[in-house]
Amino acid sequence: MPTFHTYDGTELAYHLVGEGTPLICLPGGPMRASTYLGTLGGLAAHRQLVLPDLRGTGDSAAPDDPATYRCDRQAEDVEALRAHLGLERVDLLAHSAAGDLAALYAARHPERLRNLVLVAPTTRATGIPVAVPEAREAAALRCSEPWYEDALAALEEIWAGRMTGELRARTRPFLYARWDAAAQEHAAGSPAQINAEAAAEYAAEGAFDPAATVPALRALEAPVLVLAGEYDTVTTPDRAAELAALFPHAEFAVQRGAAHFPWTDDAGAFARTVEAFLDPEVHSVRAGGIRLSHRVWGDPAAPPVVLAHGRCGNSGDWAHIAAGLAATHRVYAFDFRGHGLSDWPGRYSFELFRDDLHGFLEARNLAGATVVGHSMGGAAAYLLAGRHPGLIGRLVIEEAPPPFPLDPPRPAPERPAGELDFDWPLVPAIDAQLNDPDPDGPELLGDITAPTLIIGGGPSSRIDQEDLAWMARRIPGAEHVTIDAGHLVHTERPEEFLAALRSFGI
């Protein structure tokens, strides 16, 4: 277990979990040992989590002066850890009460922050008060739970200013989306992990000066992610949004179906959101309430091209093609819902993927862009082009399924074992539509006005090439080329694929 000595000589411990670029993770509580953070929903698979035990908690020593438990005094502990790790700038994540500690650190040492993630953060450092009516509304979302009445009564006592350990224990079900065995086990560790003496000093008089902190945060150059849980009664989404509005470069996200510990409620949703934010090559936009991650290449002033991947793929599938196009184009490749680092909402259809593409074009102001879609992405693109003529400048459809039933129908799929980088329910949902598509689909092809190129993969493809030829005849003026590569033309024959695009005027 590594340790370091902070500004007053106190020996503080920290724990390392995972590998990769370090992410310092400040625990809340307040003054709770960092063990409750675990792997942060599997985030440790992508980053090295640096989990410090704040002074007097976990494996860290207690200070000689209890007054140093005050939040503002501990900001220098964070700076001492940064220096100990030898990092010029840090990625910093803070949960719950540590949101105040992170805010004070950001205000005091803005040049040391590369990225800041605030998870269900408290807001005392910025002077944003707890809004009891909003918290009561968030609590009411759980009114069907068997524990609701007792937990709410305890919560009302706390809101009235009466806090005891017994009341706090009764309210714990509100902190989790599911009060199941796993949540109860996680909650049961809290009393032993919190230093009560230190917690009492954390927000002592003088700890917070919003009049000084807020202007400093308004000038912060580092990107900030504020992530709230939909059901959180500690920091409601509205309060979290108010906090996010203070920062000039902030992204705000609400994790649906989550409460105060979002990584325990839906580990994948939490890790995808944070990973997408921290990855410098990934950007995010919101379209129809769905967060869509994407990657960008090329000169911002160049003509735009949008690349739409196939089912079970992601934006990374286009890396080679994007590099080839980036010399003359601004290239965007995004992850559809249920894929990669975008949101996985659980409901999927060709129409929803069409709406993702539409929303992405609007969010990035890309009306008139060239759209290149592979397989499922190609189907989403031709559905959009038929419904909204003029939105897409030029259209390339690579190996997209035609809009009529599969013959023979595709049987029910079996989920493969292990972790997947896509949401499995999208597979049976799309198979069902392939077997029984919208009967109006063929008519939409005739409404496409964008110049269109259809690229087929030849006889080794799983798509009937005669069907692609039929689609080319249905779309006014469409061109049709075949590259003998199978279904993954742009992957198996990238140079020939790029040559076909260039011949088409892209």
Short mmCIF file of C-alpha atoms in Angstrom, two decimals:
data_model
loop_
_atom_site.label_atom_id
_atom_site.label_comp_id
_atom_site.label_asym_id
_atom_site.label_seq_id
_atom_site.Cartn_x
_atom_site.Cartn_y
_atom_site.Cartn_z
CA MET A 1 0.00 0.00 0.00
CA PRO A 2 1.70 3.24 -1.12
CA THR A 3 1.76 6.30 1.13
CA PHE A 4 2.95 9.91 1.00
CA HIS A 5 3.37 12.78 3.46
CA THR A 6 1.21 15.82 3.00
CA TYR A 7 1.86 19.49 3.84
CA ASP A 8 1.63 19.07 7.65
CA GLY A 9 3.54 15.81 7.80
CA THR A 10 0.49 13.52 8.08
CA GLU A 11 1.06 10.19 6.31
CA LEU A 12 -1.74 9.48 3.86
CA ALA A 13 -2.39 6.20 2.03
CA TYR A 14 -3.77 5.54 -1.41
CA HIS A 15 -4.70 2.45 -3.38
CA LEU A 16 -4.08 1.69 -7.06
CA VAL A 17 -6.67 -0.25 -9.05
CA GLY A 18 -6.34 -1.02 -12.76
CA GLU A 19 -3.88 0.20 -15.36
CA GLY A 20 -3.62 3.12 -17.72
CA THR A 21 -3.67 6.89 -17.33
CA PRO A 22 -4.12 7.76 -13.64
CA LEU A 23 -7.50 9.03 -12.43
CA ILE A 24 -7.48 10.40 -8.87
CA CYS A 25 -10.81 9.50 -7.25
CA LEU A 26 -11.81 11.41 -4.12
CA PRO A 27 -14.24 9.56 -1.82
CA GLY A 28 -17.28 11.21 -0.26
CA GLY A 29 -19.11 10.34 2.92
CA PRO A 30 -17.95 12.84 4.04
CA MET A 31 -14.73 11.30 5.31
CA ARG A 32 -15.42 7.76 4.14
CA ALA A 33 -12.59 5.36 3.32
CA SER A 34 -12.12 4.94 -0.41
CA THR A 35 -12.82 1.19 -0.46
CA TYR A 36 -16.52 1.79 -1.19
CA LEU A 37 -15.62 3.14 -4.64
CA GLY A 38 -14.48 -0.34 -5.72
CA THR A 39 -13.59 -0.32 -9.43
CA LEU A 40 -16.17 2.41 -10.16
CA GLY A 41 -18.30 0.14 -12.27
CA GLY A 42 -15.38 -1.32 -14.20
CA LEU A 43 -13.80 2.04 -15.01
CA ALA A 44 -10.57 0.48 -13.76
CA ALA A 45 -10.49 -1.57 -16.97
CA HIS A 46 -9.66 1.66 -18.83
CA ARG A 47 -7.89 3.85 -16.26
CA GLN A 48 -5.63 3.41 -13.26
CA LEU A 49 -7.77 4.51 -10.32
CA VAL A 50 -5.82 6.31 -7.62
CA LEU A 51 -8.00 5.96 -4.52
CA PRO A 52 -6.74 8.08 -1.64
CA ASP A 53 -7.96 7.57 1.91
CA LEU A 54 -8.53 11.08 3.22
CA ARG A 55 -6.75 11.94 6.47
CA GLY A 56 -8.07 9.93 9.38
CA THR A 57 -9.92 7.42 7.18
CA GLY A 58 -9.07 3.95 5.92
CA ASP A 59 -5.34 3.36 5.99
CA SER A 60 -4.38 7.02 6.36
CA ALA A 61 -3.11 8.43 9.65
CA ALA A 62 -5.10 10.86 11.73
CA PRO A 63 -3.62 14.37 11.87
CA ASP A 64 -2.30 15.96 15.03
CA ASP A 65 -4.72 18.86 14.56
CA PRO A 66 -8.38 17.81 14.12
CA ALA A 67 -9.11 21.23 12.59
CA THR A 68 -7.33 20.03 9.45
CA TYR A 69 -10.29 17.76 8.73
CA ARG A 70 -11.97 20.90 7.42
CA CYS A 71 -12.63 20.59 3.70
CA ASP A 72 -10.62 23.62 2.60
CA ARG A 73 -7.57 22.38 4.53
CA GLN A 74 -7.73 19.06 2.68
CA ALA A 75 -7.44 20.69 -0.73
CA GLU A 76 -3.70 20.82 -0.09
CA ASP A 77 -3.71 17.05 0.52
CA VAL A 78 -4.96 16.61 -3.03
CA GLU A 79 -2.17 18.86 -4.30
CA ALA A 80 0.39 16.91 -2.29
CA LEU A 81 -0.84 13.66 -3.86
CA ARG A 82 -0.55 15.15 -7.35
CA ALA A 83 3.03 16.21 -6.64
CA HIS A 84 3.83 12.81 -5.11
CA LEU A 85 2.58 11.06 -8.26
CA GLY A 86 4.76 13.32 -10.41
CA LEU A 87 1.84 14.47 -12.56
CA GLU A 88 1.94 17.93 -14.13
CA ARG A 89 -1.86 17.89 -14.50
CA VAL A 90 -4.42 15.41 -13.25
CA ASP A 91 -7.73 13.89 -14.15
CA LEU A 92 -9.80 14.19 -10.98
CA LEU A 93 -13.05 12.42 -10.06
CA ALA A 94 -14.98 13.26 -6.91
CA HIS A 95 -18.06 11.61 -5.46
CA SER A 96 -20.71 13.13 -3.22
CA ALA A 97 -19.22 15.27 -0.41
CA ALA A 98 -15.86 15.18 -2.17
CA GLY A 99 -17.48 17.34 -4.85
CA ASP A 100 -16.92 20.26 -2.48
CA LEU A 101 -13.30 19.24 -1.96
CA ALA A 102 -12.77 19.01 -5.72
CA ALA A 103 -14.41 22.41 -6.27
CA LEU A 104 -12.05 24.01 -3.76
CA TYR A 105 -9.07 22.28 -5.33
CA ALA A 106 -10.14 23.46 -8.80
CA ALA A 107 -10.53 27.03 -7.56
CA ARG A 108 -7.13 26.97 -5.84
CA HIS A 109 -5.10 25.00 -8.40
CA PRO A 110 -6.87 25.40 -11.78
CA GLU A 111 -3.65 24.96 -13.73
CA ARG A 112 -3.23 21.45 -12.29
CA LEU A 113 -6.52 20.08 -13.66
CA ARG A 114 -6.80 18.37 -17.01
CA ASN A 115 -10.34 17.02 -16.54
CA LEU A 116 -12.79 17.11 -13.63
CA VAL A 117 -15.61 14.60 -13.06
CA LEU A 118 -18.16 15.38 -10.34
CA VAL A 119 -20.40 12.41 -9.51
CA ALA A 120 -23.56 13.15 -7.49
CA PRO A 121 -21.63 16.07 -5.96
CA THR A 122 -22.65 18.16 -2.99
CA THR A 123 -22.70 21.91 -3.61
CA ARG A 124 -21.87 23.70 -0.35
CA ALA A 125 -18.59 25.07 -1.68
CA THR A 126 -20.49 26.95 -4.38
CA GLY A 127 -23.31 28.15 -2.16
CA ILE A 128 -26.00 26.19 -4.01
CA PRO A 129 -28.44 25.18 -1.28
CA VAL A 130 -30.13 21.82 -0.88
CA ALA A 131 -33.59 22.15 -2.42
CA VAL A 132 -35.90 20.10 -0.21
CA PRO A 133 -38.95 20.34 -2.53
CA GLU A 134 -36.88 18.92 -5.41
CA ALA A 135 -35.43 16.23 -3.17
CA ARG A 136 -38.94 15.33 -2.02
CA GLU A 137 -40.02 14.99 -5.67
CA ALA A 138 -37.03 12.72 -6.36
CA ALA A 139 -37.94 10.63 -3.32
CA ALA A 140 -41.53 10.33 -4.56
CA LEU A 141 -40.26 8.47 -7.63
CA ARG A 142 -39.69 5.54 -5.26
CA CYS A 143 -43.17 5.59 -3.73
CA SER A 144 -43.98 2.03 -4.81
CA GLU A 145 -41.07 0.58 -2.81
CA PRO A 146 -41.97 -1.32 0.39
CA TRP A 147 -39.45 0.68 2.43
CA TYR A 148 -40.62 4.07 1.10
CA GLU A 149 -42.84 5.31 3.93
CA ASP A 150 -40.34 4.61 6.71
CA ALA A 151 -37.38 5.94 4.74
CA LEU A 152 -39.27 9.09 3.78
CA ALA A 153 -40.25 9.76 7.39
CA ALA A 154 -36.59 9.54 8.39
CA LEU A 155 -35.60 11.78 5.49
CA GLU A 156 -38.15 14.41 6.56
CA GLU A 157 -36.58 14.41 10.03
CA ILE A 158 -33.14 15.00 8.50
CA TRP A 159 -34.47 17.82 6.29
CA ALA A 160 -35.90 19.38 9.45
CA GLY A 161 -32.41 19.51 10.91
CA ARG A 162 -32.42 16.41 13.09
CA MET A 163 -29.61 14.05 12.05
CA THR A 164 -28.82 10.83 13.90
CA GLY A 165 -27.10 7.63 12.89
CA GLU A 166 -30.41 5.77 13.18
CA LEU A 167 -32.19 8.22 10.86
CA ARG A 168 -29.35 8.07 8.35
CA ALA A 169 -29.50 4.27 8.29
CA ARG A 170 -33.24 4.32 7.60
CA THR A 171 -32.78 6.61 4.57
CA ARG A 172 -30.11 4.49 2.90
CA PRO A 173 -32.50 2.74 0.48
CA PHE A 174 -32.95 6.11 -1.26
CA LEU A 175 -29.25 6.08 -2.16
CA TYR A 176 -29.59 3.04 -4.45
CA ALA A 177 -31.79 2.34 -7.46
CA ARG A 178 -32.48 -1.19 -6.16
CA TRP A 179 -32.47 -1.98 -2.46
CA ASP A 180 -31.29 -5.53 -3.10
CA ALA A 181 -28.68 -7.68 -1.38
CA ALA A 182 -25.79 -6.02 -3.23
CA ALA A 183 -26.96 -2.52 -2.28
CA GLN A 184 -27.53 -3.54 1.32
CA GLU A 185 -24.05 -5.02 1.53
CA HIS A 186 -22.55 -1.84 0.04
CA ALA A 187 -24.51 0.32 2.48
CA ALA A 188 -23.68 -1.85 5.49
CA GLY A 189 -20.01 -0.94 5.20
CA SER A 190 -20.65 2.78 5.53
CA PRO A 191 -20.66 3.24 9.34
CA ALA A 192 -17.31 1.52 9.84
CA GLN A 193 -15.76 3.33 6.87
CA ILE A 194 -16.69 6.86 8.02
CA ASN A 195 -14.67 8.77 10.58
CA ALA A 196 -17.48 10.51 12.49
CA GLU A 197 -15.17 13.01 14.20
CA ALA A 198 -13.65 14.02 10.89
CA ALA A 199 -17.07 14.19 9.22
CA ALA A 200 -18.25 16.62 11.91
CA GLU A 201 -15.33 18.95 11.12
CA TYR A 202 -15.49 18.63 7.32
CA ALA A 203 -17.95 21.49 6.80
CA ALA A 204 -17.03 23.47 9.91
CA GLU A 205 -17.32 27.24 9.92
CA GLY A 206 -14.88 28.79 7.47
CA ALA A 207 -14.63 25.73 5.23
CA PHE A 208 -16.52 27.33 2.36
CA ASP A 209 -16.42 30.80 0.81
CA PRO A 210 -18.71 30.72 -2.26
CA ALA A 211 -18.06 34.39 -3.00
CA ALA A 212 -14.42 33.52 -3.71
CA THR A 213 -14.90 30.01 -5.11
CA VAL A 214 -17.59 30.65 -7.72
CA PRO A 215 -15.68 33.32 -9.72
CA ALA A 216 -12.66 31.02 -9.81
CA LEU A 217 -14.77 28.13 -11.13
CA ARG A 218 -16.33 30.38 -13.78
CA ALA A 219 -12.82 30.92 -15.13
CA LEU A 220 -11.79 27.25 -15.05
CA GLU A 221 -10.39 26.13 -18.41
CA ALA A 222 -10.50 22.40 -17.70
CA PRO A 223 -13.45 20.40 -19.09
CA VAL A 224 -15.92 19.33 -16.40
CA LEU A 225 -18.46 16.50 -16.33
CA VAL A 226 -21.25 16.73 -13.76
CA LEU A 227 -23.07 13.40 -13.51
CA ALA A 228 -26.29 13.09 -11.52
CA GLY A 229 -28.52 10.14 -10.72
CA GLU A 230 -32.15 10.41 -11.77
CA TYR A 231 -33.37 9.27 -8.33
CA ASP A 232 -30.78 11.03 -6.18
CA THR A 233 -32.24 12.80 -3.14
CA VAL A 234 -28.85 14.14 -1.99
CA THR A 235 -28.04 16.18 -5.10
CA THR A 236 -31.01 16.20 -7.45
CA PRO A 237 -30.48 16.54 -11.20
CA ASP A 238 -31.70 20.15 -11.09
CA ARG A 239 -29.14 21.08 -8.41
CA ALA A 240 -26.42 19.26 -10.33
CA ALA A 241 -27.38 21.14 -13.50
CA GLU A 242 -27.11 24.43 -11.58
CA LEU A 243 -23.61 23.43 -10.51
CA ALA A 244 -22.63 22.48 -14.08
CA ALA A 245 -23.78 25.91 -15.29
CA LEU A 246 -21.02 27.54 -13.23
CA PHE A 247 -18.25 26.03 -15.36
CA PRO A 248 -17.45 27.45 -18.81
CA HIS A 249 -16.64 24.02 -20.31
CA ALA A 250 -19.10 21.67 -18.64
CA GLU A 251 -21.00 18.62 -19.78
CA PHE A 252 -24.04 17.60 -17.76
CA ALA A 253 -25.41 14.06 -17.71
CA VAL A 254 -28.27 12.38 -15.86
CA GLN A 255 -27.91 8.63 -15.46
CA ARG A 256 -31.38 7.21 -15.85
CA GLY A 257 -32.49 4.73 -13.22
CA ALA A 258 -29.61 5.63 -10.90
CA ALA A 259 -29.44 7.20 -7.47
CA HIS A 260 -26.50 8.42 -5.36
CA PHE A 261 -24.07 5.60 -6.25
CA PRO A 262 -24.60 5.39 -10.04
CA TRP A 263 -21.78 2.91 -10.66
CA THR A 264 -23.54 0.37 -8.43
CA ASP A 265 -26.90 0.93 -10.16
CA ASP A 266 -25.71 0.50 -13.76
CA ALA A 267 -21.97 -0.06 -13.98
CA GLY A 268 -21.87 -0.03 -17.78
CA ALA A 269 -23.79 3.23 -18.17
CA PHE A 270 -21.58 4.93 -15.61
CA ALA A 271 -18.28 3.69 -17.05
CA ARG A 272 -19.26 4.53 -20.65
CA THR A 273 -20.23 8.08 -19.76
CA VAL A 274 -17.07 8.77 -17.78
CA GLU A 275 -14.77 6.99 -20.24
CA ALA A 276 -16.22 8.93 -23.18
CA PHE A 277 -15.70 12.21 -21.32
CA LEU A 278 -12.12 11.44 -20.32
CA ASP A 279 -10.99 10.14 -23.73
CA PRO A 280 -9.55 13.16 -25.59
CA GLU A 281 -10.46 11.59 -28.95
CA VAL A 282 -14.14 11.13 -28.07
CA HIS A 283 -16.81 13.83 -28.09
CA SER A 284 -20.47 13.62 -27.12
CA VAL A 285 -23.70 15.28 -28.18
CA ARG A 286 -27.28 14.75 -27.05
CA ALA A 287 -29.93 13.86 -29.59
CA GLY A 288 -33.47 13.05 -28.53
CA GLY A 289 -32.32 12.55 -24.95
CA ILE A 290 -29.63 10.05 -25.99
CA ARG A 291 -25.93 10.78 -25.55
CA LEU A 292 -24.11 9.92 -28.79
CA SER A 293 -20.34 9.59 -28.68
CA HIS A 294 -18.31 10.37 -31.77
CA ARG A 295 -14.82 10.87 -33.15
CA VAL A 296 -13.66 13.63 -35.49
CA TRP A 297 -10.86 13.96 -38.03
CA GLY A 298 -9.75 16.63 -40.50
CA ASP A 299 -9.98 20.38 -41.03
CA PRO A 300 -13.11 21.93 -39.46
CA ALA A 301 -13.53 24.07 -42.58
CA ALA A 302 -13.47 21.11 -44.98
CA PRO A 303 -16.65 19.53 -46.44
CA PRO A 304 -18.25 17.22 -43.85
CA VAL A 305 -18.63 13.45 -44.11
CA VAL A 306 -20.55 11.41 -41.53
CA LEU A 307 -19.75 7.69 -41.15
CA ALA A 308 -22.48 5.43 -39.73
CA HIS A 309 -21.36 1.97 -38.57
CA GLY A 310 -23.14 -1.37 -38.81
CA ARG A 311 -24.87 -3.42 -36.15
CA CYS A 312 -22.64 -4.48 -33.23
CA GLY A 313 -19.89 -2.14 -34.47
CA ASN A 314 -18.84 1.33 -33.38
CA SER A 315 -17.16 4.48 -34.62
CA GLY A 316 -13.71 2.92 -34.27
CA ASP A 317 -14.54 0.62 -37.20
CA TRP A 318 -14.05 3.58 -39.53
CA ALA A 319 -10.55 4.62 -38.39
CA HIS A 320 -8.77 3.66 -41.63
CA ILE A 321 -11.44 5.14 -43.89
CA ALA A 322 -11.62 8.30 -41.79
CA ALA A 323 -7.87 8.78 -42.06
CA GLY A 324 -8.11 8.43 -45.84
CA LEU A 325 -10.91 10.97 -46.10
CA ALA A 326 -9.52 13.46 -43.58
CA ALA A 327 -7.04 14.96 -46.06
CA THR A 328 -9.91 16.65 -47.87
CA HIS A 329 -12.91 16.39 -45.51
CA ARG A 330 -14.04 16.98 -41.96
CA VAL A 331 -14.94 13.43 -40.93
CA TYR A 332 -17.37 12.44 -38.17
CA ALA A 333 -17.94 8.85 -37.02
CA PHE A 334 -20.48 8.30 -34.25
CA ASP A 335 -21.72 5.40 -32.13
CA PHE A 336 -25.42 4.61 -32.50
CA ARG A 337 -27.39 4.08 -29.32
CA GLY A 338 -26.62 0.70 -27.77
CA HIS A 339 -23.13 0.67 -29.29
CA GLY A 340 -19.67 1.65 -28.08
CA LEU A 341 -19.58 4.62 -25.71
CA SER A 342 -23.04 6.00 -26.50
CA ASP A 343 -26.02 5.44 -24.21
CA TRP A 344 -27.58 1.97 -24.10
CA PRO A 345 -31.27 2.72 -23.46
CA GLY A 346 -32.51 -0.83 -24.11
CA ARG A 347 -34.98 -0.03 -26.93
CA TYR A 348 -33.85 -0.42 -30.54
CA SER A 349 -35.23 -0.28 -34.06
CA PHE A 350 -34.21 0.91 -37.50
CA GLU A 351 -36.42 3.94 -36.93
CA LEU A 352 -34.62 4.83 -33.69
CA PHE A 353 -31.24 4.46 -35.41
CA ARG A 354 -32.57 6.70 -38.18
CA ASP A 355 -33.49 9.24 -35.50
CA ASP A 356 -30.01 8.97 -34.00
CA LEU A 357 -28.49 9.90 -37.34
CA HIS A 358 -30.98 12.73 -37.78
CA GLY A 359 -30.31 14.04 -34.28
CA PHE A 360 -26.56 13.82 -34.76
CA LEU A 361 -26.69 15.81 -38.00
CA GLU A 362 -28.78 18.48 -36.31
CA ALA A 363 -26.70 18.60 -33.12
CA ARG A 364 -23.49 19.12 -35.09
CA ASN A 365 -25.14 21.43 -37.66
CA LEU A 366 -24.31 19.04 -40.50
CA ALA A 367 -27.29 19.46 -42.81
CA GLY A 368 -26.10 18.79 -46.36
CA ALA A 369 -23.23 16.53 -45.27
CA THR A 370 -22.25 13.41 -47.13
CA VAL A 371 -23.38 10.30 -45.21
CA VAL A 372 -21.70 6.91 -45.61
CA GLY A 373 -23.57 4.08 -43.92
CA HIS A 374 -22.56 0.44 -43.54
CA SER A 375 -25.17 -2.31 -43.11
CA MET A 376 -27.52 -1.18 -40.32
CA GLY A 377 -26.05 2.33 -40.58
CA GLY A 378 -26.78 2.29 -44.30
CA ALA A 379 -30.40 1.34 -43.61
CA ALA A 380 -30.72 4.18 -41.10
CA ALA A 381 -29.26 6.53 -43.70
CA TYR A 382 -31.61 5.58 -46.55
CA LEU A 383 -34.61 5.72 -44.22
CA LEU A 384 -33.60 9.25 -43.21
CA ALA A 385 -32.84 10.34 -46.78
CA GLY A 386 -36.26 9.13 -47.92
CA ARG A 387 -38.13 10.82 -45.09
CA HIS A 388 -36.17 14.11 -45.16
CA PRO A 389 -35.06 14.83 -48.74
CA GLY A 390 -32.41 17.53 -48.82
CA LEU A 391 -31.02 16.82 -45.35
CA ILE A 392 -28.26 14.58 -46.73
CA GLY A 393 -26.02 16.02 -49.42
CA ARG A 394 -24.65 12.77 -50.88
CA LEU A 395 -25.44 9.25 -49.75
CA VAL A 396 -23.32 6.09 -49.81
CA ILE A 397 -25.02 2.82 -48.84
CA GLU A 398 -22.60 -0.03 -48.17
CA GLU A 399 -24.11 -3.50 -47.89
CA ALA A 400 -27.36 -2.31 -46.27
CA PRO A 401 -30.27 -4.76 -45.83
CA PRO A 402 -33.07 -4.13 -48.32
CA PRO A 403 -36.51 -3.09 -47.03
CA PHE A 404 -38.30 -6.39 -47.53
CA PRO A 405 -38.52 -9.62 -45.47
CA LEU A 406 -35.64 -12.03 -45.18
CA ASP A 407 -36.26 -15.33 -46.92
CA PRO A 408 -35.85 -17.59 -45.04
CA PRO A 409 -36.49 -15.66 -41.82
CA ARG A 410 -33.60 -15.33 -39.41
CA PRO A 411 -34.00 -17.65 -36.35
CA ALA A 412 -33.93 -16.38 -32.77
CA PRO A 413 -30.30 -15.52 -31.87
CA GLU A 414 -28.39 -16.77 -28.86
CA ARG A 415 -26.38 -14.33 -26.80
CA PRO A 416 -22.64 -15.06 -26.89
CA ALA A 417 -20.82 -15.50 -23.60
CA GLY A 418 -18.75 -12.77 -22.02
CA GLU A 419 -18.73 -8.97 -22.05
CA LEU A 420 -20.01 -7.23 -25.18
CA ASP A 421 -19.28 -3.73 -26.44
CA PHE A 422 -22.87 -3.41 -27.62
CA ASP A 423 -26.23 -3.92 -25.95
CA TRP A 424 -27.40 -7.46 -26.72
CA PRO A 425 -31.17 -6.63 -26.93
CA LEU A 426 -30.55 -4.71 -30.14
CA VAL A 427 -29.71 -7.96 -31.95
CA PRO A 428 -33.10 -9.72 -31.54
CA ALA A 429 -34.90 -6.40 -32.02
CA ILE A 430 -33.27 -5.76 -35.39
CA ASP A 431 -33.57 -9.40 -36.44
CA ALA A 432 -37.32 -9.13 -35.86
CA GLN A 433 -37.47 -6.10 -38.17
CA LEU A 434 -35.36 -7.79 -40.81
CA ASN A 435 -37.86 -10.65 -40.80
CA ASP A 436 -40.87 -8.33 -40.88
CA PRO A 437 -39.87 -4.83 -42.07
CA ASP A 438 -42.04 -1.76 -42.52
CA PRO A 439 -44.11 -2.35 -45.68
CA ASP A 440 -43.69 1.32 -46.64
CA GLY A 441 -39.91 0.94 -46.83
CA PRO A 442 -39.68 0.32 -50.57
CA GLU A 443 -41.69 3.45 -51.31
CA LEU A 444 -39.25 5.58 -49.30
CA LEU A 445 -36.43 4.64 -51.64
CA GLY A 446 -38.18 6.45 -54.45
CA ASP A 447 -38.30 9.63 -52.37
CA ILE A 448 -34.53 9.90 -52.00
CA THR A 449 -33.21 12.96 -53.82
CA ALA A 450 -29.57 12.88 -52.70
CA PRO A 451 -27.05 11.56 -55.23
CA THR A 452 -26.61 7.96 -54.10
CA LEU A 453 -23.94 5.29 -54.44
CA ILE A 454 -24.68 1.69 -53.44
CA ILE A 455 -21.64 -0.50 -52.74
CA GLY A 456 -22.06 -4.27 -52.69
CA GLY A 457 -19.61 -6.87 -51.41
CA GLY A 458 -20.06 -9.41 -54.18
CA PRO A 459 -20.97 -13.11 -54.04
CA SER A 460 -19.31 -13.79 -50.67
CA SER A 461 -21.55 -11.26 -48.93
CA ARG A 462 -24.49 -12.35 -46.78
CA ILE A 463 -26.58 -9.66 -48.49
CA ASP A 464 -28.20 -10.84 -51.75
CA GLN A 465 -26.49 -8.70 -54.39
CA GLU A 466 -29.58 -8.76 -56.60
CA ASP A 467 -31.41 -7.02 -53.77
CA LEU A 468 -28.84 -4.24 -53.80
CA ALA A 469 -29.20 -3.91 -57.55
CA TRP A 470 -32.98 -3.65 -57.07
CA MET A 471 -32.46 -0.88 -54.51
CA ALA A 472 -30.21 1.00 -56.93
CA ARG A 473 -32.97 0.89 -59.53
CA ARG A 474 -35.53 2.19 -57.04
CA ILE A 475 -33.46 5.21 -55.97
CA PRO A 476 -33.55 7.90 -58.68
CA GLY A 477 -30.17 8.21 -60.39
CA ALA A 478 -28.36 5.87 -58.01
CA GLU A 479 -25.02 4.33 -58.96
CA HIS A 480 -24.13 0.75 -58.07
CA VAL A 481 -20.66 -0.75 -57.77
CA THR A 482 -19.43 -4.12 -56.52
CA ILE A 483 -16.19 -4.72 -54.66
CA ASP A 484 -15.60 -8.43 -54.08
CA ALA A 485 -14.92 -8.27 -50.34
CA GLY A 486 -17.92 -9.75 -48.56
CA HIS A 487 -20.08 -7.82 -46.14
CA LEU A 488 -17.26 -5.72 -44.61
CA VAL A 489 -16.15 -3.93 -47.76
CA HIS A 490 -14.59 -0.88 -46.09
CA THR A 491 -12.65 -3.17 -43.70
CA GLU A 492 -11.51 -5.86 -46.15
CA ARG A 493 -10.82 -3.61 -49.17
CA PRO A 494 -10.31 -0.11 -47.74
CA GLU A 495 -8.31 1.31 -50.64
CA GLU A 496 -10.82 0.10 -53.21
CA PHE A 497 -13.62 1.44 -51.02
CA LEU A 498 -11.94 4.86 -50.86
CA ALA A 499 -11.38 4.81 -54.61
CA ALA A 500 -15.11 4.18 -55.12
CA LEU A 501 -15.92 7.15 -52.90
CA ARG A 502 -13.54 9.38 -54.83
CA SER A 503 -15.03 8.29 -58.13
CA PHE A 504 -18.40 9.27 -56.73
CA GLY A 505 -17.11 12.76 -55.99
CA ILE A 506 -16.30 12.45 -52.29
#
